[in-house]
């Protein structure tokens, strides 16, 4: 964008992410920074995603990519990327590479026990 355009004005920097998500701030899908996603084969009649959604699909094709890495690649806040990912999950364009379940999230009790054990050694 040109330096004199409205989008480059510092007073409007927060407008762009709001515009990308259509004003939405969350997704109904529980997504963590480490949640990995990969593209699914296109099905006939699938709605075409936004340009940002298309970019996410390109980043996720070939190998699983985490939410944090997608946000970094897209140069967008994580929450904006989570909303876009939610849209792509809704239309079955993306799939979780690490689905729900005990293996998806760390065992909090185990981590607390490890921390307690390490502190006891100090």
Tab-separated table of N, CA and C in Angstrom:
chain	number	residue	atom	x	y	z
A	1	UNK	N	0.837	-1.179	0.000
A	1	UNK	CA	0.000	0.000	0.000
A	1	UNK	C	0.884	1.244	0.000
A	2	UNK	N	0.401	2.256	-0.595
A	2	UNK	CA	1.148	3.503	-0.650
A	2	UNK	C	1.142	4.167	0.711
A	3	UNK	N	2.190	4.949	0.954
A	3	UNK	CA	2.324	5.582	2.260
A	3	UNK	C	1.181	6.521	2.562
A	4	UNK	N	0.542	7.088	1.563
A	4	UNK	CA	-0.544	8.035	1.798
A	4	UNK	C	-1.916	7.395	1.831
A	5	UNK	N	-2.015	6.074	1.655
A	5	UNK	CA	-3.329	5.431	1.643
A	5	UNK	C	-3.902	5.346	3.048
A	6	UNK	N	-5.207	5.192	3.140
A	6	UNK	CA	-5.885	5.147	4.437
A	6	UNK	C	-5.470	3.982	5.308
A	7	UNK	N	-5.073	2.827	4.694
A	7	UNK	CA	-4.712	1.654	5.477
A	7	UNK	C	-3.358	1.814	6.143
A	8	UNK	N	-2.505	2.672	5.610
A	8	UNK	CA	-1.187	2.815	6.219
A	8	UNK	C	-1.173	3.887	7.306
A	9	UNK	N	-2.270	4.584	7.500
A	9	UNK	CA	-2.360	5.603	8.533
A	9	UNK	C	-2.307	4.925	9.898
A	10	UNK	N	-1.420	5.385	10.766
A	10	UNK	CA	-1.227	4.714	12.058
A	10	UNK	C	-2.485	4.701	12.909
A	11	UNK	N	-3.393	5.636	12.719
A	11	UNK	CA	-4.617	5.649	13.517
A	11	UNK	C	-5.590	4.552	13.080
A	12	UNK	N	-5.342	3.926	11.930
A	12	UNK	CA	-6.229	2.886	11.428
A	12	UNK	C	-5.615	1.501	11.479
A	13	UNK	N	-4.481	1.322	12.144
A	13	UNK	CA	-3.808	0.035	12.148
A	13	UNK	C	-4.679	-1.088	12.693
A	14	UNK	N	-5.546	-0.814	13.646
A	14	UNK	CA	-6.375	-1.859	14.240
A	14	UNK	C	-7.610	-2.179	13.416
A	15	UNK	N	-7.883	-1.432	12.368
A	15	UNK	CA	-9.071	-1.676	11.564
A	15	UNK	C	-8.911	-2.928	10.718
A	16	UNK	N	-7.746	-3.170	10.177
A	16	UNK	CA	-7.544	-4.278	9.249
A	16	UNK	C	-7.874	-5.644	9.867
A	17	UNK	N	-7.340	-6.007	11.031
A	17	UNK	CA	-7.724	-7.313	11.601
A	17	UNK	C	-9.227	-7.428	11.844
A	18	UNK	N	-9.852	-6.352	12.283
A	18	UNK	CA	-11.298	-6.349	12.510
A	18	UNK	C	-12.024	-6.606	11.194
A	19	UNK	N	-11.522	-6.028	10.119
A	19	UNK	CA	-12.142	-6.204	8.810
A	19	UNK	C	-11.975	-7.634	8.315
A	20	UNK	N	-10.810	-8.214	8.524
A	20	UNK	CA	-10.538	-9.583	8.065
A	20	UNK	C	-11.515	-10.579	8.683
A	21	UNK	N	-11.833	-10.404	9.946
A	21	UNK	CA	-12.697	-11.363	10.643
A	21	UNK	C	-14.171	-10.983	10.592
A	22	UNK	N	-14.486	-9.876	9.955
A	22	UNK	CA	-15.879	-9.440	9.922
A	22	UNK	C	-16.375	-9.035	11.293
A	23	UNK	N	-15.463	-8.581	12.132
A	23	UNK	CA	-15.826	-8.140	13.474
A	23	UNK	C	-15.871	-9.241	14.515
A	24	UNK	N	-15.657	-10.482	14.109
A	24	UNK	CA	-15.695	-11.591	15.064
A	24	UNK	C	-14.383	-11.660	15.829
A	25	UNK	N	-14.465	-12.043	17.091
A	25	UNK	CA	-13.265	-12.106	17.929
A	25	UNK	C	-12.944	-13.506	18.410
A	26	UNK	N	-13.767	-14.465	18.082
A	26	UNK	CA	-13.515	-15.824	18.554
A	26	UNK	C	-14.066	-16.861	17.597
A	27	UNK	N	-13.664	-18.087	17.834
A	27	UNK	CA	-14.113	-19.223	17.033
A	27	UNK	C	-14.757	-20.237	17.961
A	28	UNK	N	-15.693	-21.009	17.436
A	28	UNK	CA	-16.324	-22.046	18.263
A	28	UNK	C	-15.425	-23.264	18.422
A	29	UNK	N	-14.328	-23.293	17.677
A	29	UNK	CA	-13.387	-24.410	17.744
A	29	UNK	C	-12.294	-24.103	18.770
A	30	UNK	N	-12.067	-24.997	19.725
A	30	UNK	CA	-10.970	-24.770	20.684
A	30	UNK	C	-9.625	-24.981	19.992
A	31	UNK	N	-8.879	-23.916	19.846
A	31	UNK	CA	-7.587	-23.976	19.171
A	31	UNK	C	-6.503	-23.465	20.107
A	32	UNK	N	-5.427	-24.218	20.222
A	32	UNK	CA	-4.273	-23.818	21.014
A	32	UNK	C	-3.176	-23.366	20.059
A	33	UNK	N	-2.174	-22.721	20.589
A	33	UNK	CA	-1.062	-22.286	19.750
A	33	UNK	C	-0.368	-23.466	19.079
A	34	UNK	N	-0.407	-24.614	19.725
A	34	UNK	CA	0.283	-25.797	19.201
A	34	UNK	C	-0.617	-26.700	18.362
A	35	UNK	N	-1.891	-26.348	18.213
A	35	UNK	CA	-2.782	-27.145	17.380
A	35	UNK	C	-2.264	-27.123	15.946
A	36	UNK	N	-2.080	-28.293	15.371
A	36	UNK	CA	-1.575	-28.390	13.993
A	36	UNK	C	-2.722	-28.672	13.041
A	37	UNK	N	-2.644	-28.044	11.866
A	37	UNK	CA	-3.693	-28.161	10.872
A	37	UNK	C	-3.102	-28.525	9.519
A	38	UNK	N	-3.922	-29.172	8.701
A	38	UNK	CA	-3.507	-29.541	7.346
A	38	UNK	C	-4.727	-29.434	6.447
A	39	UNK	N	-4.498	-29.148	5.174
A	39	UNK	CA	-5.614	-29.010	4.241
A	39	UNK	C	-6.256	-30.361	3.969
A	40	UNK	N	-7.529	-30.298	3.640
A	40	UNK	CA	-8.283	-31.488	3.246
A	40	UNK	C	-8.549	-31.402	1.759
A	41	UNK	N	-8.779	-32.520	1.109
A	41	UNK	CA	-9.111	-32.474	-0.321
A	41	UNK	C	-10.382	-31.643	-0.543
A	42	UNK	N	-10.378	-30.850	-1.584
A	42	UNK	CA	-11.535	-30.004	-1.894
A	42	UNK	C	-12.714	-30.871	-2.302
A	43	UNK	N	-13.890	-30.472	-1.851
A	43	UNK	CA	-15.108	-31.175	-2.224
A	43	UNK	C	-15.959	-30.246	-3.091
A	44	UNK	N	-16.668	-30.785	-4.058
A	44	UNK	CA	-17.508	-29.938	-4.916
A	44	UNK	C	-18.549	-29.190	-4.093
A	45	UNK	N	-18.788	-27.947	-4.453
A	45	UNK	CA	-19.783	-27.141	-3.754
A	45	UNK	C	-19.256	-26.449	-2.514
A	46	UNK	N	-17.957	-26.593	-2.228
A	46	UNK	CA	-17.375	-25.946	-1.060
A	46	UNK	C	-17.305	-24.444	-1.305
A	47	UNK	N	-17.694	-23.679	-0.302
A	47	UNK	CA	-17.636	-22.218	-0.411
A	47	UNK	C	-16.186	-21.772	-0.557
A	48	UNK	N	-15.973	-20.750	-1.359
A	48	UNK	CA	-14.622	-20.229	-1.557
A	48	UNK	C	-14.264	-19.311	-0.398
A	49	UNK	N	-13.127	-19.566	0.257
A	49	UNK	CA	-12.733	-18.726	1.386
A	49	UNK	C	-12.235	-17.357	0.921
A	50	UNK	N	-12.056	-16.481	1.862
A	50	UNK	CA	-11.519	-15.143	1.617
A	50	UNK	C	-10.078	-15.261	1.129
A	51	UNK	N	-9.494	-14.170	0.649
A	51	UNK	CA	-8.081	-14.223	0.256
A	51	UNK	C	-7.171	-14.660	1.417
A	52	UNK	N	-7.498	-14.231	2.622
A	52	UNK	CA	-6.712	-14.649	3.785
A	52	UNK	C	-6.894	-16.143	4.053
A	53	UNK	N	-8.111	-16.636	3.850
A	53	UNK	CA	-8.369	-18.062	4.000
A	53	UNK	C	-7.607	-18.879	2.958
A	54	UNK	N	-7.558	-18.362	1.741
A	54	UNK	CA	-6.788	-19.028	0.684
A	54	UNK	C	-5.312	-19.100	1.068
A	55	UNK	N	-4.798	-18.006	1.632
A	55	UNK	CA	-3.394	-17.985	2.060
A	55	UNK	C	-3.152	-19.019	3.153
A	56	UNK	N	-4.082	-19.145	4.101
A	56	UNK	CA	-3.952	-20.158	5.155
A	56	UNK	C	-3.920	-21.558	4.554
A	57	UNK	N	-4.775	-21.801	3.581
A	57	UNK	CA	-4.809	-23.117	2.943
A	57	UNK	C	-3.483	-23.421	2.247
A	58	UNK	N	-2.909	-22.432	1.614
A	58	UNK	CA	-1.613	-22.634	0.968
A	58	UNK	C	-0.533	-22.983	1.988
A	59	UNK	N	-0.554	-22.298	3.139
A	59	UNK	CA	0.439	-22.568	4.181
A	59	UNK	C	0.266	-23.949	4.792
A	60	UNK	N	-0.966	-24.474	4.782
A	60	UNK	CA	-1.249	-25.764	5.417
A	60	UNK	C	-1.178	-26.939	4.448
A	61	UNK	N	-0.911	-26.676	3.190
A	61	UNK	CA	-0.879	-27.780	2.230
A	61	UNK	C	0.470	-28.491	2.307
A	62	UNK	N	0.426	-29.776	2.295
A	62	UNK	CA	1.650	-30.571	2.285
A	62	UNK	C	2.056	-31.114	3.633
A	63	UNK	N	2.060	-30.291	4.658
A	63	UNK	CA	2.504	-30.734	5.986
A	63	UNK	C	1.726	-29.976	7.058
A	64	UNK	N	1.506	-30.594	8.213
A	64	UNK	CA	0.804	-29.913	9.297
A	64	UNK	C	1.560	-28.672	9.764
A	65	UNK	N	0.810	-27.625	10.086
A	65	UNK	CA	1.375	-26.358	10.547
A	65	UNK	C	0.605	-25.927	11.785
A	66	UNK	N	1.315	-25.416	12.802
A	66	UNK	CA	0.670	-24.998	14.047
A	66	UNK	C	0.001	-23.637	13.891
A	67	UNK	N	-0.940	-23.362	14.765
A	67	UNK	CA	-1.641	-22.080	14.778
A	67	UNK	C	-0.637	-20.941	14.954
A	68	UNK	N	0.321	-21.103	15.863
A	68	UNK	CA	1.315	-20.060	16.105
A	68	UNK	C	2.137	-19.767	14.852
A	69	UNK	N	2.532	-20.819	14.147
A	69	UNK	CA	3.321	-20.632	12.937
A	69	UNK	C	2.496	-19.970	11.840
A	70	UNK	N	1.221	-20.329	11.742
A	70	UNK	CA	0.354	-19.698	10.750
A	70	UNK	C	0.212	-18.206	11.020
A	71	UNK	N	0.043	-17.846	12.281
A	71	UNK	CA	-0.072	-16.426	12.630
A	71	UNK	C	1.200	-15.671	12.249
A	72	UNK	N	2.350	-16.288	12.493
A	72	UNK	CA	3.617	-15.654	12.140
A	72	UNK	C	3.759	-15.512	10.628
A	73	UNK	N	3.409	-16.551	9.901
A	73	UNK	CA	3.512	-16.504	8.437
A	73	UNK	C	2.559	-15.489	7.829
A	74	UNK	N	1.382	-15.332	8.440
A	74	UNK	CA	0.369	-14.415	7.914
A	74	UNK	C	0.576	-12.977	8.390
A	75	UNK	N	1.483	-12.787	9.352
A	75	UNK	CA	1.720	-11.455	9.940
A	75	UNK	C	0.414	-10.884	10.512
A	76	UNK	N	-0.331	-11.742	11.195
A	76	UNK	CA	-1.602	-11.350	11.800
A	76	UNK	C	-1.621	-11.813	13.250
A	77	UNK	N	-2.426	-11.144	14.090
A	77	UNK	CA	-2.575	-11.607	15.475
A	77	UNK	C	-3.141	-13.026	15.518
A	78	UNK	N	-2.754	-13.770	16.528
A	78	UNK	CA	-3.188	-15.160	16.666
A	78	UNK	C	-4.710	-15.267	16.672
A	79	UNK	N	-5.381	-14.359	17.365
A	79	UNK	CA	-6.836	-14.450	17.462
A	79	UNK	C	-7.503	-14.284	16.101
A	80	UNK	N	-6.959	-13.433	15.252
A	80	UNK	CA	-7.494	-13.259	13.902
A	80	UNK	C	-7.335	-14.556	13.120
A	81	UNK	N	-6.175	-15.174	13.222
A	81	UNK	CA	-5.915	-16.423	12.516
A	81	UNK	C	-6.822	-17.533	13.049
A	82	UNK	N	-7.080	-17.554	14.350
A	82	UNK	CA	-7.983	-18.566	14.917
A	82	UNK	C	-9.395	-18.428	14.349
A	83	UNK	N	-9.871	-17.202	14.153
A	83	UNK	CA	-11.198	-16.995	13.566
A	83	UNK	C	-11.223	-17.519	12.138
A	84	UNK	N	-10.192	-17.196	11.363
A	84	UNK	CA	-10.119	-17.669	9.978
A	84	UNK	C	-10.020	-19.193	9.912
A	85	UNK	N	-9.235	-19.779	10.811
A	85	UNK	CA	-9.110	-21.241	10.858
A	85	UNK	C	-10.462	-21.863	11.187
A	86	UNK	N	-11.190	-21.260	12.112
A	86	UNK	CA	-12.527	-21.755	12.451
A	86	UNK	C	-13.445	-21.792	11.246
A	87	UNK	N	-13.372	-20.748	10.415
A	87	UNK	CA	-14.177	-20.729	9.189
A	87	UNK	C	-13.790	-21.878	8.264
A	88	UNK	N	-12.494	-22.122	8.145
A	88	UNK	CA	-12.018	-23.197	7.265
A	88	UNK	C	-12.337	-24.582	7.833
A	89	UNK	N	-12.342	-24.720	9.149
A	89	UNK	CA	-12.761	-25.981	9.765
A	89	UNK	C	-14.252	-26.215	9.534
A	90	UNK	N	-15.046	-25.134	9.607
A	90	UNK	CA	-16.492	-25.249	9.395
A	90	UNK	C	-16.833	-25.744	7.993
A	91	UNK	N	-16.058	-25.318	6.997
A	91	UNK	CA	-16.358	-25.748	5.620
A	91	UNK	C	-15.516	-26.947	5.202
A	92	UNK	N	-14.898	-27.627	6.170
A	92	UNK	CA	-14.108	-28.847	5.947
A	92	UNK	C	-12.932	-28.658	4.987
A	93	UNK	N	-12.401	-27.439	4.925
A	93	UNK	CA	-11.225	-27.193	4.085
A	93	UNK	C	-9.943	-27.535	4.844
A	94	UNK	N	-10.007	-27.493	6.171
A	94	UNK	CA	-8.872	-27.833	7.028
A	94	UNK	C	-9.249	-28.969	7.953
A	95	UNK	N	-8.246	-29.699	8.399
A	95	UNK	CA	-8.436	-30.760	9.395
A	95	UNK	C	-7.352	-30.621	10.453
A	96	UNK	N	-7.665	-31.051	11.656
A	96	UNK	CA	-6.674	-31.060	12.726
A	96	UNK	C	-5.707	-32.220	12.491
A	97	UNK	N	-4.433	-31.925	12.595
A	97	UNK	CA	-3.432	-32.978	12.482
A	97	UNK	C	-3.222	-33.663	13.830
A	98	UNK	N	-3.571	-32.978	14.919
A	98	UNK	CA	-3.522	-33.559	16.256
A	98	UNK	C	-4.919	-33.426	16.852
A	99	UNK	N	-5.805	-34.416	16.594
A	99	UNK	CA	-7.200	-34.308	17.007
A	99	UNK	C	-7.361	-34.288	18.520
A	100	UNK	N	-8.602	-34.021	18.921
A	100	UNK	CA	-8.936	-33.973	20.341
A	100	UNK	C	-8.499	-35.246	21.037
A	101	UNK	N	-8.314	-35.148	22.309
A	101	UNK	CA	-7.995	-36.337	23.082
A	101	UNK	C	-6.889	-36.077	24.068
A	102	UNK	N	-6.587	-37.086	24.844
A	102	UNK	CA	-5.577	-36.938	25.888
A	102	UNK	C	-4.214	-36.602	25.303
A	103	UNK	N	-3.914	-37.097	24.119
A	103	UNK	CA	-2.605	-36.838	23.521
A	103	UNK	C	-2.478	-35.416	22.999
A	104	UNK	N	-3.600	-34.733	22.811
A	104	UNK	CA	-3.558	-33.386	22.244
A	104	UNK	C	-3.085	-32.356	23.260
A	105	UNK	N	-3.409	-32.528	24.515
A	105	UNK	CA	-3.040	-31.577	25.554
A	105	UNK	C	-2.176	-32.264	26.606
A	106	UNK	N	-1.233	-31.539	27.175
A	106	UNK	CA	-0.375	-32.148	28.194
A	106	UNK	C	-1.155	-32.464	29.467
A	107	UNK	N	-0.678	-33.440	30.197
A	107	UNK	CA	-1.280	-33.813	31.476
A	107	UNK	C	-0.803	-32.820	32.523
A	108	UNK	N	-1.710	-31.987	33.000
A	108	UNK	CA	-1.369	-30.927	33.951
A	108	UNK	C	-0.806	-31.514	35.244
A	109	UNK	N	-1.380	-32.595	35.723
A	109	UNK	CA	-0.912	-33.210	36.972
A	109	UNK	C	0.525	-33.724	36.829
A	110	UNK	N	0.833	-34.305	35.689
A	110	UNK	CA	2.186	-34.783	35.457
A	110	UNK	C	3.172	-33.612	35.423
A	111	UNK	N	2.811	-32.541	34.732
A	111	UNK	CA	3.693	-31.378	34.669
A	111	UNK	C	3.916	-30.755	36.049
A	112	UNK	N	2.861	-30.691	36.863
A	112	UNK	CA	3.004	-30.149	38.218
A	112	UNK	C	3.911	-31.044	39.063
A	113	UNK	N	3.797	-32.360	38.897
A	113	UNK	CA	4.654	-33.286	39.635
A	113	UNK	C	6.118	-33.119	39.227
A	114	UNK	N	6.364	-32.904	37.946
A	114	UNK	CA	7.736	-32.688	37.472
A	114	UNK	C	8.293	-31.395	38.062
A	115	UNK	N	7.511	-30.335	38.045
A	115	UNK	CA	7.951	-29.055	38.618
A	115	UNK	C	8.241	-29.209	40.109
A	116	UNK	N	7.353	-29.914	40.831
A	116	UNK	CA	7.561	-30.125	42.264
A	116	UNK	C	8.853	-30.912	42.505
A	117	UNK	N	9.088	-31.935	41.692
A	117	UNK	CA	10.304	-32.738	41.829
A	117	UNK	C	11.558	-31.907	41.555
A	118	UNK	N	11.505	-31.064	40.550
A	118	UNK	CA	12.662	-30.213	40.236
A	118	UNK	C	12.933	-29.198	41.354
A	119	UNK	N	11.877	-28.632	41.890
A	119	UNK	CA	12.063	-27.664	42.992
A	119	UNK	C	12.631	-28.342	44.239
A	120	UNK	N	12.234	-29.604	44.459
A	120	UNK	CA	12.707	-30.329	45.636
A	120	UNK	C	14.210	-30.599	45.540
A	121	UNK	N	14.734	-30.699	44.330
A	121	UNK	CA	16.161	-30.957	44.137
A	121	UNK	C	17.004	-29.711	44.326
A	122	UNK	N	16.401	-28.547	44.244
A	122	UNK	CA	17.172	-27.296	44.372
A	122	UNK	C	17.456	-26.933	45.779
